[in-house]
Amino acid sequence: MWVFCQAPPTIQQSHFPLRTRPPSRLHSHTRHPTSSTLRPSTTDTNHQIQSLCKKGHLQQAIKALTQEPKPTQHTYELLIFSCTIANSLSDAIKVNHRLIHDGFDQDPFLATKLINMYMELGSIQYVRQVFDGISNRTIYVWNAFFQALTLSGHGMDVFDLICCMNSDGIKPDRFTYTYLLKACVASETSVSLLPKGKEIHAHVLRHGFEPNVHVMTTLVDMYARFGCVLEASYVFSEMPTRNVVSWSAMIACYAKNGRPFDALQLFGEMLLEVDDLTPNSVTMVSVLQGCAALGAIQQGKLLHGYILRRGLDSVLPVIASLVTLYARCGDLEMGRRVFDHMVKRDVVSWNAMISGYGMHGFGKKAIEVYTAMLCNKIAPSPISFVSVLGACSHSGLVDEGRRLFESITKDHSMRPTVEHYACMVDLLGRANRLDEAAKIIQDMRIEPGPKVWGALLGSCRIHGNVELAERASKRLFELEPTNAGNYVLLAEIYAEAQLWDEVQRVKKLLEAQELQKKSGCSWIEVKRKIYSFASVDEFNPHIEQLHAFLIKLSMEMKDQGYRPETKVVMYEVTEEEKERILLGHSEKLAVAFGLINSSRGETIRITKNLRLCEDCHSVTKFVSKFANREILVRDVNRIHHFKDGVCSCGDYW
DNA sequence: CTAGGGTTAG
């Protein structure tokens, strides 16, 4: 078990001159022969244009350009830079025309600059025009073009072009490889480009780029984005040299691919590294994510302290992650406090706060924060709407949600995405307005994806609607045949309706594809250590004690009116057997463990990987009353706050 | 001219 280690010293040595080399010239590659280095005395107008550019007076610079018969390469370099800063495509085109007129169109240095400029200005057509227009293509020109294609989502084109580059006799360099790898993950194709990525990986090794940290880190990141944790960790472990970025990439890989524990563990290893490796804000964001996923609030508070000591507490992404950490760990007040202390807030930090309130079931509060954001003149992002609609959904605020959904188009002139539709279906479905939810899908102007149908199926599960569930699952089985969750949901719906033949049929579908139901798992943090419990777990060292505890508890509760919700058990077995299965649910084990291993008055915080089942929910309500304990359970959807026999979700989840 | 990061999610 990873225990947090001592933070490295905060103060860094800085006796040495920070710059060991004099500032180099911008680029070492071919400059135009007319460049100022070869022709020291250039005209006054050239000087004038250059200084106007440096002062940011682009319009005047362009005006002066018309009066200069022989602008130099350097003059054009500065003009191009100015157009980028001014974000003016029309001026860029003007300058470009004049540049061609002056015979610089075959200058690879300026072509590279032009490509970068048009990329910044978001015009891939002009990028292509520049590239097509130049025959003297240096590796810089190729790389700039690849970068532009990759960043604009045209990564696929890169793979065709690499052949042309080869036949031009130009060899890919370390920069080319990073762009190629990025193109694999950045391309929007229906088929995965993972095989392509592996192919490039082989090239990288064969051509001796293994010592290059940038290339190798990009490889780690590529595998991470394809969800190939094993491959990523292999590349990482084989890297001859690693720096903060490589470590951060690997930690992020774990955090993003459902391996939060490994993320924290790797962070611990990073702190122990002897080299002067100091985690930075980017590292901390991923570590905080890991902590939030684990619900490890004690570890999280240590990290918060570390962040304060390191002075990283003014970095926006770090604060947003802290807000989320506290919210997801159940300490909404602390999240709010962090949020309130922010000097400047961007849309992401507002979103974090909105969703924080949402997952705790404070829908009205979430809408309040959303409104406050608008008052602060922060434009909502698509995620703002997902957050606030999700909040409405958890609190059953149907009308408010409807209004917000309409405001997406009406007030913010944005188009609702599938995610937004999924939120609406969830909102209506949960509120048992299944027909309206189905109608939303019917009237959708975009293709309802798996998220939308999934939201409908989930609602059918809550309200036991077999007929609609069959319709939704039929579509889902087509759209994502290998998602076990969909089969399980349908089976649960059949089981609740006592349609055992159908349950068997769905289970067979699952087995035929060798898919498995995700097994339930709950965990709890005690003295900075995580203890996890699985639903069928005879190897757990505490299991006998916990079972005895639960059996006793269940008898006491039965005297007080508790009736096991045996309908949630998906097996056709006796009532007695069902009760036994229910008592073995991971969440109850975690609650029992928490009660045994914490002191009175201490809040018990549990995290679960699936949705809370009805029986666990009602048992936890009982326990909160009889043991007089506050219990927080975070399931996949939201946070349940149990106190005095009631849950904050109002039995609506 | 290069690499890693925040908010949402049935």
XYZ file of C-alpha atoms (C1' of nucleotides) in Angstrom:
663
model
C 0.000 0.000 0.000
C 1.365 3.360 -0.963
C 1.914 5.756 1.858
C 2.630 9.330 1.002
C 6.241 10.210 1.342
C 8.001 13.329 2.385
C 7.693 16.172 -0.059
C 10.911 17.192 -1.745
C 12.396 20.555 -0.759
C 10.390 23.468 -2.024
C 13.227 25.807 -2.786
C 15.251 25.164 -5.865
C 18.870 26.051 -6.279
C 19.332 28.963 -8.604
C 22.876 30.168 -8.133
C 23.770 29.176 -11.639
C 23.087 31.425 -14.552
C 19.835 30.187 -16.006
C 21.069 30.663 -19.536
C 24.180 28.708 -20.330
C 24.229 29.635 -23.984
C 23.642 32.971 -25.608
C 20.199 33.235 -27.167
C 20.467 31.597 -30.538
C 19.141 32.863 -33.818
C 15.598 31.853 -34.531
C 16.468 29.025 -36.853
C 19.543 27.522 -38.271
C 18.032 26.321 -41.497
C 18.258 27.974 -44.860
C 17.623 31.601 -44.766
C 17.055 33.477 -47.932
C 20.264 34.797 -49.483
C 18.924 38.321 -49.182
C 18.698 37.866 -45.456
C 20.048 40.668 -43.349
C 22.997 38.568 -42.246
C 24.342 38.605 -45.781
C 23.273 42.110 -46.586
C 23.927 44.068 -43.461
C 22.629 47.390 -44.612
C 19.013 47.158 -45.520
C 16.733 49.950 -46.535
C 15.133 52.320 -44.087
C 11.663 51.222 -45.069
C 12.566 47.642 -44.224
C 13.676 48.797 -40.790
C 10.528 50.786 -40.442
C 8.295 47.841 -41.336
C 10.177 45.617 -38.936
C 9.866 47.973 -36.018
C 6.173 48.586 -36.758
C 5.672 44.818 -36.641
C 7.492 44.559 -33.349
C 5.280 47.284 -31.907
C 2.184 45.479 -33.106
C 1.145 48.112 -35.655
C 0.276 45.659 -38.356
C -1.842 47.990 -40.505
C 0.878 50.613 -40.703
C 3.448 47.933 -41.424
C 1.399 46.671 -44.350
C 1.016 50.224 -45.614
C 4.767 50.722 -45.450
C 5.218 47.440 -47.278
C 3.592 48.911 -50.383
C 6.322 51.553 -50.459
C 9.230 49.143 -50.109
C 10.516 47.749 -53.428
C 12.725 45.103 -51.831
C 11.384 43.673 -48.589
C 13.789 41.218 -47.010
C 13.139 37.736 -45.714
C 13.369 39.025 -42.185
C 10.768 41.687 -42.917
C 8.393 39.006 -44.151
C 9.139 36.846 -41.147
C 8.049 39.633 -38.837
C 5.008 40.479 -40.938
C 3.862 36.872 -40.815
C 4.364 36.838 -37.074
C 2.311 40.010 -36.730
C -0.572 38.598 -38.752
C -0.635 35.595 -36.416
C -0.688 37.802 -33.333
C -3.381 40.011 -34.841
C -5.349 36.888 -35.773
C -6.143 38.459 -39.105
C -6.577 36.112 -42.035
C -7.292 38.920 -44.498
C -4.037 40.706 -43.679
C -2.232 37.391 -43.838
C -3.476 36.851 -47.372
C -2.380 40.368 -48.362
C 1.115 39.801 -47.030
C 1.247 36.383 -48.667
C 0.350 37.862 -52.092
C 3.037 40.474 -51.874
C 5.514 37.822 -50.710
C 4.848 35.772 -53.837
C 5.112 38.873 -55.973
C 8.544 39.569 -54.474
C 9.717 36.093 -55.451
C 9.827 34.532 -52.023
C 7.343 31.806 -52.913
C 10.031 29.155 -53.139
C 11.676 30.142 -49.870
C 11.299 27.144 -47.554
C 11.964 29.217 -44.447
C 9.078 31.560 -45.171
C 6.888 28.701 -46.380
C 7.329 27.067 -42.989
C 6.371 30.318 -41.288
C 3.360 30.733 -43.566
C 2.146 27.224 -42.837
C 2.425 27.818 -39.109
C 0.614 31.113 -39.504
C -2.308 29.706 -41.475
C -2.547 26.852 -39.022
C -2.810 29.322 -36.135
C -5.419 31.246 -38.075
C -7.365 28.034 -38.528
C -7.283 27.939 -42.298
C -6.181 24.537 -43.470
C -7.020 25.413 -47.110
C -4.352 28.110 -47.178
C -1.935 25.776 -45.409
C -2.420 23.344 -48.276
C -2.019 26.117 -50.819
C 1.354 27.111 -49.410
C 2.485 23.515 -49.264
C 1.322 22.749 -52.811
C 2.983 25.910 -54.082
C 6.466 25.143 -52.902
C 8.629 22.575 -54.629
C 11.664 23.093 -52.454
C 10.295 21.157 -49.494
C 12.714 20.865 -46.630
C 12.026 18.679 -43.619
C 10.863 21.840 -41.854
C 8.195 22.419 -44.467
C 7.025 18.821 -44.264
C 6.941 18.849 -40.486
C 5.037 22.118 -40.318
C 2.522 20.710 -42.773
C 2.136 17.496 -40.803
C 1.631 19.445 -37.637
C -1.060 21.567 -39.249
C -2.867 18.526 -40.630
C -2.728 16.723 -37.316
C -3.988 19.646 -35.284
C -6.844 20.317 -37.670
C -8.110 16.756 -37.534
C -6.804 15.756 -40.951
C -4.344 13.296 -39.516
C -5.297 10.674 -42.077
C -3.709 12.673 -44.894
C -0.374 12.506 -43.127
C -0.050 8.814 -43.776
C -0.497 9.204 -47.525
C 1.953 12.080 -47.617
C 4.734 10.336 -45.761
C 5.254 8.184 -48.852
C 5.659 11.290 -51.037
C 8.139 12.598 -48.561
C 10.128 9.391 -48.749
C 10.147 9.436 -52.533
C 11.404 13.017 -52.370
C 14.380 11.553 -50.572
C 13.611 13.254 -47.285
C 13.904 11.156 -44.147
C 11.553 11.581 -41.222
C 13.210 13.092 -38.158
C 12.258 13.099 -34.476
C 9.713 15.847 -35.086
C 8.099 13.954 -37.910
C 7.636 10.935 -35.668
C 5.858 12.903 -32.960
C 3.423 14.282 -35.530
C 2.847 10.863 -37.049
C 2.071 9.408 -33.645
C -0.244 12.269 -32.824
C -2.000 11.814 -36.131
C -2.918 8.271 -35.077
C -4.953 9.464 -32.126
C -6.131 12.748 -33.591
C -7.722 11.315 -36.714
C -11.440 10.869 -36.763
C -11.839 7.533 -38.463
C -14.269 4.731 -37.921
C -11.451 2.231 -37.644
C -8.850 2.460 -34.951
C -5.406 3.616 -36.008
C -3.763 1.636 -33.247
C -2.121 -0.761 -35.746
C -0.734 2.270 -37.566
C 0.626 3.544 -34.278
C 2.343 0.241 -33.599
C 3.834 0.334 -37.061
C 5.295 3.756 -36.370
C 6.526 2.479 -33.023
C 8.516 -0.163 -34.915
C 9.935 2.493 -37.237
C 10.970 4.590 -34.265
C 12.934 1.707 -32.810
C 14.416 0.653 -36.107
C 15.661 4.110 -36.930
C 17.232 4.659 -33.580
C 14.924 7.262 -32.059
C 14.594 5.393 -28.790
C 16.850 7.829 -26.919
C 14.626 10.776 -27.825
C 12.473 11.701 -24.847
C 9.899 13.600 -26.876
C 9.285 10.777 -29.308
C 9.086 8.177 -26.564
C 6.764 10.291 -24.442
C 4.494 10.760 -27.421
C 4.471 6.984 -27.802
C 3.419 6.569 -24.173
C 0.668 9.082 -24.722
C -0.499 7.438 -27.919
C -0.888 4.072 -26.217
C -2.585 5.800 -23.302
C -5.164 7.355 -25.576
C -5.899 4.012 -27.168
C -6.388 2.600 -23.694
C -3.371 0.311 -24.054
C -2.055 0.687 -20.524
C 0.249 -2.296 -20.798
C 1.966 -1.050 -23.924
C 2.296 2.437 -22.490
C 3.881 1.179 -19.303
C 6.217 -1.013 -21.306
C 7.452 1.907 -23.407
C 7.766 3.993 -20.262
C 9.793 1.364 -18.453
C 12.130 0.923 -21.405
C 12.827 4.609 -21.888
C 16.530 5.333 -21.470
C 15.829 8.782 -20.084
C 12.642 10.179 -18.588
C 11.707 13.623 -17.471
C 8.741 15.216 -15.706
C 6.715 15.132 -18.880
C 7.239 11.414 -19.406
C 6.287 10.665 -15.804
C 3.240 12.876 -16.072
C 2.176 11.175 -19.278
C 2.361 7.771 -17.632
C 0.529 8.926 -14.514
C -2.151 10.467 -16.728
C -2.381 7.180 -18.601
C -3.256 5.331 -15.406
C -5.601 8.038 -14.178
C -7.522 8.129 -17.454
C -7.786 4.405 -17.941
C -9.430 3.389 -14.714
C -6.235 2.636 -12.843
C -6.209 5.408 -10.229
C -4.313 3.323 -7.748
C -1.446 2.827 -10.148
C -1.465 6.549 -10.852
C -0.923 7.313 -7.180
C 1.664 4.630 -6.821
C 3.669 5.874 -9.770
C 3.521 9.360 -8.336
C 5.014 7.999 -5.144
C 7.814 6.419 -7.154
C 8.367 9.689 -8.946
C 8.900 11.475 -5.644
C 11.474 8.890 -4.686
C 13.472 9.279 -7.896
C 16.925 10.615 -7.133
C 17.151 12.876 -10.187
C 15.900 16.354 -9.820
C 12.423 15.376 -10.830
C 9.912 17.729 -9.389
C 6.242 17.181 -10.106
C 4.653 20.214 -11.668
C 1.088 21.407 -12.027
C 0.404 19.034 -14.900
C 1.567 16.081 -12.858
C -0.587 17.160 -9.936
C -3.715 17.352 -12.058
C -3.476 13.686 -12.981
C -2.639 12.639 -9.450
C -5.626 14.582 -8.136
C -7.808 12.860 -10.695
C -6.597 9.533 -9.421
C -7.360 10.506 -5.862
C -10.798 11.740 -6.828
C -11.540 8.484 -8.622
C -10.541 6.546 -5.529
C -12.478 8.804 -3.204
C -9.282 8.972 -1.186
C -9.887 12.201 0.668
C -7.092 11.750 3.200
C -4.524 11.243 0.480
C -6.116 14.119 -1.369
C -5.648 16.463 1.556
C -1.970 15.566 1.678
C -1.731 16.393 -1.986
C -3.519 19.673 -1.371
C -0.898 20.507 1.250
C 1.873 19.606 -1.139
C 0.322 21.818 -3.810
C 0.220 24.749 -1.380
C 3.836 24.225 -0.354
C 4.915 24.087 -3.957
C 2.946 27.191 -4.810
C 0.903 25.418 -7.446
C -2.369 26.584 -5.935
C -2.804 29.440 -8.366
C -2.848 27.266 -11.474
C -6.389 27.065 -12.813
C -6.403 23.393 -13.849
C -4.998 22.438 -10.463
C -7.733 24.306 -8.610
C -10.444 22.884 -10.814
C -9.118 19.417 -10.044
C -9.115 20.208 -6.333
C -12.734 21.340 -6.472
C -13.606 18.088 -8.206
C -11.525 16.064 -5.778
C -13.381 17.390 -2.748
C -16.770 17.167 -4.414
C -16.217 13.604 -5.542
C -14.907 12.623 -2.116
C -18.102 13.919 -0.562
C -16.722 17.081 1.008
C -18.692 19.593 -0.989
C -18.121 22.391 1.526
C -14.376 22.100 1.115
C -14.784 22.099 -2.654
C -16.838 25.247 -2.378
C -14.216 26.853 -0.183
C -11.485 26.173 -2.720
C -13.756 27.551 -5.430
C -14.561 30.687 -3.421
C -10.894 31.421 -2.907
C -10.186 31.510 -6.596
C -9.034 34.910 -7.790
C -10.010 34.247 -11.371
C -12.399 31.578 -12.621
C -12.711 30.144 -16.075
C -15.530 28.075 -17.492
C -13.938 24.794 -16.432
C -13.751 25.770 -12.777
C -17.399 26.869 -12.879
C -18.297 23.566 -14.489
C -16.473 21.709 -11.735
C -18.540 23.506 -9.102
C -21.803 22.992 -10.983
C -21.261 19.279 -11.348
C -20.159 19.111 -7.711
C -23.540 20.361 -6.588
C -25.165 18.140 -9.176
C -23.663 14.899 -7.980
C -24.653 15.734 -4.411
C -28.238 16.219 -5.482
C -28.368 19.973 -5.015
C -29.969 20.732 -8.349
C -31.216 24.195 -7.419
C -27.793 25.124 -6.130
C -26.211 23.898 -9.354
C -28.545 26.078 -11.402
C -27.731 28.987 -9.104
C -24.012 28.558 -9.749
C -24.673 28.213 -13.457
C -26.614 31.477 -13.427
C -23.858 33.151 -11.436
C -21.414 32.040 -14.097
C -23.481 33.727 -16.793
C -23.678 36.873 -14.652
C -19.910 36.837 -14.485
C -19.881 36.981 -18.275
C -18.404 33.541 -18.674
C -19.790 31.821 -21.748
C -21.032 28.293 -21.046
C -19.306 25.416 -22.778
C -21.054 22.245 -23.954
C -19.877 20.640 -20.740
C -21.577 23.368 -18.682
C -24.872 22.133 -20.073
C -24.032 18.506 -19.464
C -23.215 19.433 -15.865
C -26.266 21.528 -15.163
C -28.645 19.154 -16.969
C -27.128 16.267 -15.062
C -27.746 18.188 -11.871
C -31.410 18.676 -12.821
C -31.654 15.000 -13.543
C -30.342 13.960 -10.125
C -32.815 16.273 -8.434
C -35.797 15.635 -10.663
C -35.961 19.239 -11.877
C -37.712 18.416 -15.135
C -39.054 21.839 -16.078
C -35.854 23.655 -15.219
C -33.910 21.116 -17.253
C -36.234 21.604 -20.212
C -35.742 25.350 -20.098
C -31.968 24.994 -19.881
C -31.962 22.582 -22.784
C -33.926 25.026 -24.908
C -31.602 27.834 -23.924
C -28.715 26.003 -25.590
C -30.059 26.962 -28.990
C -32.108 30.012 -28.087
C -29.767 31.979 -25.836
C -26.365 30.585 -26.613
C -26.749 29.718 -30.282
C -25.103 26.366 -29.857
C -26.303 23.052 -31.159
C -27.185 20.374 -28.614
C -24.883 17.378 -28.896
C -25.711 13.716 -28.327
C -24.535 14.173 -24.744
C -27.134 16.860 -24.194
C -29.861 14.684 -25.652
C -28.688 11.836 -23.447
C -29.032 14.139 -20.439
C -32.579 15.037 -21.464
C -33.547 11.412 -21.955
C -32.061 10.633 -18.556
C -33.846 13.571 -16.948
C -37.252 12.629 -18.350
C -36.701 8.919 -18.003
C -35.711 9.068 -14.361
C -38.778 11.180 -13.666
C -40.818 8.324 -15.107
C -41.765 10.270 -18.191
C -40.544 7.492 -20.415
C -42.887 8.346 -23.267
C -41.568 11.880 -23.402
C -38.037 10.548 -23.281
C -38.786 8.260 -26.216
C -40.316 11.186 -28.065
C -37.152 13.245 -27.581
C -35.208 10.489 -29.282
C -37.722 10.311 -32.077
C -37.499 14.038 -32.733
C -33.723 14.230 -32.578
C -32.095 15.975 -35.510
C -28.866 14.074 -35.082
C -28.221 10.356 -34.905
C -29.032 9.108 -31.380
C -25.884 7.326 -30.319
C -25.383 4.652 -27.691
C -25.358 7.242 -24.921
C -28.903 8.269 -25.722
C -30.276 4.735 -25.977
C -28.302 3.814 -22.884
C -29.948 6.620 -20.932
C -33.327 5.294 -22.015
C -32.460 1.729 -21.043
C -31.214 2.908 -17.662
C -34.510 4.659 -17.042
C -36.408 1.546 -18.045
C -34.410 -0.315 -15.434
C -35.484 2.139 -12.743
C -39.141 2.023 -13.683
C -39.392 -1.566 -14.859
C -40.559 -0.886 -18.385
C -39.932 -4.129 -20.256
C -41.376 -3.132 -23.594
C -39.371 0.057 -24.061
C -36.286 -1.619 -22.667
C -36.481 -4.214 -25.420
C -36.605 -1.485 -28.041
C -33.675 0.404 -26.561
C -31.542 -2.666 -26.041
C -32.170 -3.872 -29.575
C -30.552 -0.673 -30.860
C -27.799 -0.839 -28.242
C -26.856 -4.397 -29.129
C -26.378 -3.201 -32.701
C -24.430 -0.094 -31.747
C -22.171 -1.565 -29.101
C -22.426 -5.338 -29.184
C -19.571 -5.864 -26.764
C -20.772 -3.608 -23.955
C -21.694 -6.067 -21.248
C -23.493 -3.402 -19.221
C -26.364 -3.232 -21.697
C -27.051 -6.973 -21.511
C -26.897 -6.854 -17.737
C -29.388 -3.994 -17.572
C -31.843 -5.839 -19.771
C -31.419 -9.031 -17.766
C -32.093 -7.100 -14.572
C -35.253 -5.674 -16.041
C -36.434 -9.158 -17.034
C -35.479 -10.525 -13.624
C -37.483 -7.904 -11.837
C -40.455 -8.781 -14.023
C -39.888 -12.436 -13.155
C -39.363 -13.319 -16.819
C -36.751 -15.955 -16.098
C -36.646 -17.472 -19.572
C -35.768 -14.086 -20.968
C -33.115 -13.591 -18.304
C -31.527 -16.843 -19.421
C -31.716 -15.808 -23.056
C -29.870 -12.536 -22.385
C -27.295 -14.261 -20.222
C -26.631 -16.667 -23.082
C -26.077 -13.710 -25.408
C -23.470 -12.463 -22.983
C -21.730 -15.769 -22.645
C -21.766 -16.431 -26.375
C -19.528 -13.386 -26.782
C -17.436 -14.284 -23.780
C -18.436 -11.052 -22.134
C -18.627 -10.727 -18.404
C -20.740 -8.743 -16.070
C -18.671 -6.176 -14.253
C -18.513 -7.443 -10.705
C -19.382 -5.146 -7.879
C -16.611 -3.600 -5.892
C -16.634 -1.119 -3.021
C -13.798 0.444 -1.135
C -13.106 2.619 1.831
C -10.125 4.652 2.980
C -8.983 4.053 6.547
C -5.865 5.799 7.794
C -4.806 6.670 4.250
C -5.073 3.105 3.092
C -7.664 1.803 0.711
C -9.506 -1.387 1.618
C -11.576 -2.852 -1.130
C -14.326 -5.442 -1.108
C -15.740 -7.542 -3.894
C -19.142 -9.113 -3.876
C -17.893 -12.646 -4.027
C -14.692 -12.520 -2.077
C -13.883 -15.475 0.127
C -10.227 -14.484 0.159
C -10.758 -11.208 1.908
C -8.985 -11.453 5.261
C -11.833 -9.727 7.054
C -14.652 -11.635 5.440
C -15.706 -13.844 8.369
C -15.829 -11.017 10.814
C -17.800 -8.907 8.358
C -20.282 -11.649 7.568
C -20.929 -12.303 11.228
C -21.410 -8.588 11.753
C -23.835 -8.307 8.865
C -25.906 -11.342 9.843
C -26.368 -9.964 13.308
C -27.179 -6.555 11.895
C -29.699 -7.964 9.464
C -31.566 -9.755 12.235
C -31.744 -6.606 14.280
C -32.920 -4.638 11.316
C -35.606 -7.175 10.518
C -36.997 -6.663 14.009
C -37.207 -2.985 13.135
C -39.078 -3.599 9.915
C -36.360 -4.124 7.316
C -37.404 -6.344 4.430
C -34.687 -7.503 2.029
C -35.251 -6.353 -1.560
C -34.771 -9.805 -2.996
C -36.191 -8.784 -6.380
C -32.832 -7.286 -7.333
C -31.197 -10.719 -7.305
C -30.896 -11.976 -10.840
C -30.874 -15.674 -10.058
C -33.843 -17.967 -9.836
C -33.171 -19.261 -6.346
C -34.991 -19.494 -3.028
C -35.757 -16.388 -1.016
C -33.327 -17.515 1.640
C -30.569 -17.887 -0.879
C -31.355 -14.450 -2.302
C -31.057 -12.905 1.135
C -27.703 -14.550 1.575
C -26.520 -13.173 -1.749
C -27.719 -9.697 -0.815
C -25.774 -9.749 2.431
C -22.614 -10.447 0.456
C -22.863 -7.274 -1.628
C -19.590 -5.393 -1.577
C -21.121 -2.181 -0.361
C -22.480 -3.792 2.809
C -19.083 -5.311 3.486
C -17.514 -1.893 3.167
C -20.121 -0.316 5.458
C -19.531 -3.028 8.043
C -15.790 -2.557 7.759
C -16.204 1.175 8.159
C -18.349 0.795 11.256
C -15.844 -1.547 12.850
C -12.777 0.487 11.968
C -13.787 4.028 12.710
C -14.778 5.939 15.772
C -18.195 7.287 16.667
C -19.049 10.572 15.076
C -16.737 9.951 12.154
C -18.353 10.032 8.743
C -17.980 6.837 6.751
C -17.090 7.376 3.088
C -17.477 4.556 0.626
C -16.959 4.386 -3.099
C -18.553 1.854 -5.407
C -17.871 0.978 -9.013
C -21.522 0.326 -9.983
C -24.915 1.770 -9.206
C -26.102 1.170 -5.651
C -28.652 -1.600 -5.503
C -32.006 -1.023 -3.840
C -31.261 -3.364 -0.997
C -27.901 -1.833 -0.139
C -29.552 1.546 -0.291
C -32.227 0.655 2.186
C -29.808 -1.170 4.475
C -27.496 1.830 4.560
C -30.415 4.056 5.447
C -31.211 1.741 8.359
C -27.609 1.658 9.495
C -27.253 5.421 9.433
C -30.107 5.602 11.897
C -29.311 2.696 14.199
C -25.596 3.240 14.362
C -26.211 6.996 14.401
C -23.623 7.524 11.714
C -23.374 9.691 8.656
C -22.498 7.534 5.694
C -21.477 8.831 2.298
C -21.578 6.450 -0.609
C -20.470 7.468 -4.061
C -21.727 5.142 -6.741
C -21.135 5.547 -10.481
C -23.813 8.174 -10.776
C -23.833 10.352 -7.736
C -23.242 10.754 -4.038
C -25.633 9.385 -1.459
C -25.568 11.064 1.896
C -27.188 8.827 4.499
C -28.220 10.405 7.783
C -30.887 9.552 10.383
C -32.391 6.878 8.194
C -32.830 9.001 5.074
C -30.734 9.474 1.973
C -29.993 12.777 0.284
C -31.077 11.303 -3.028
C -34.619 10.995 -1.731
C -34.622 7.434 -3.075
C -34.374 8.892 -6.548
C -31.206 7.792 -8.229
C 8.714 23.344 -35.930
C 8.305 18.315 -30.654
C 6.006 15.407 -25.628
C 2.175 15.353 -20.502
C -3.038 18.422 -17.747
C -8.824 20.672 -15.694
C -14.977 20.257 -16.148
C -19.344 16.006 -18.456
C -20.657 10.838 -19.402
C -26.097 6.166 -20.064
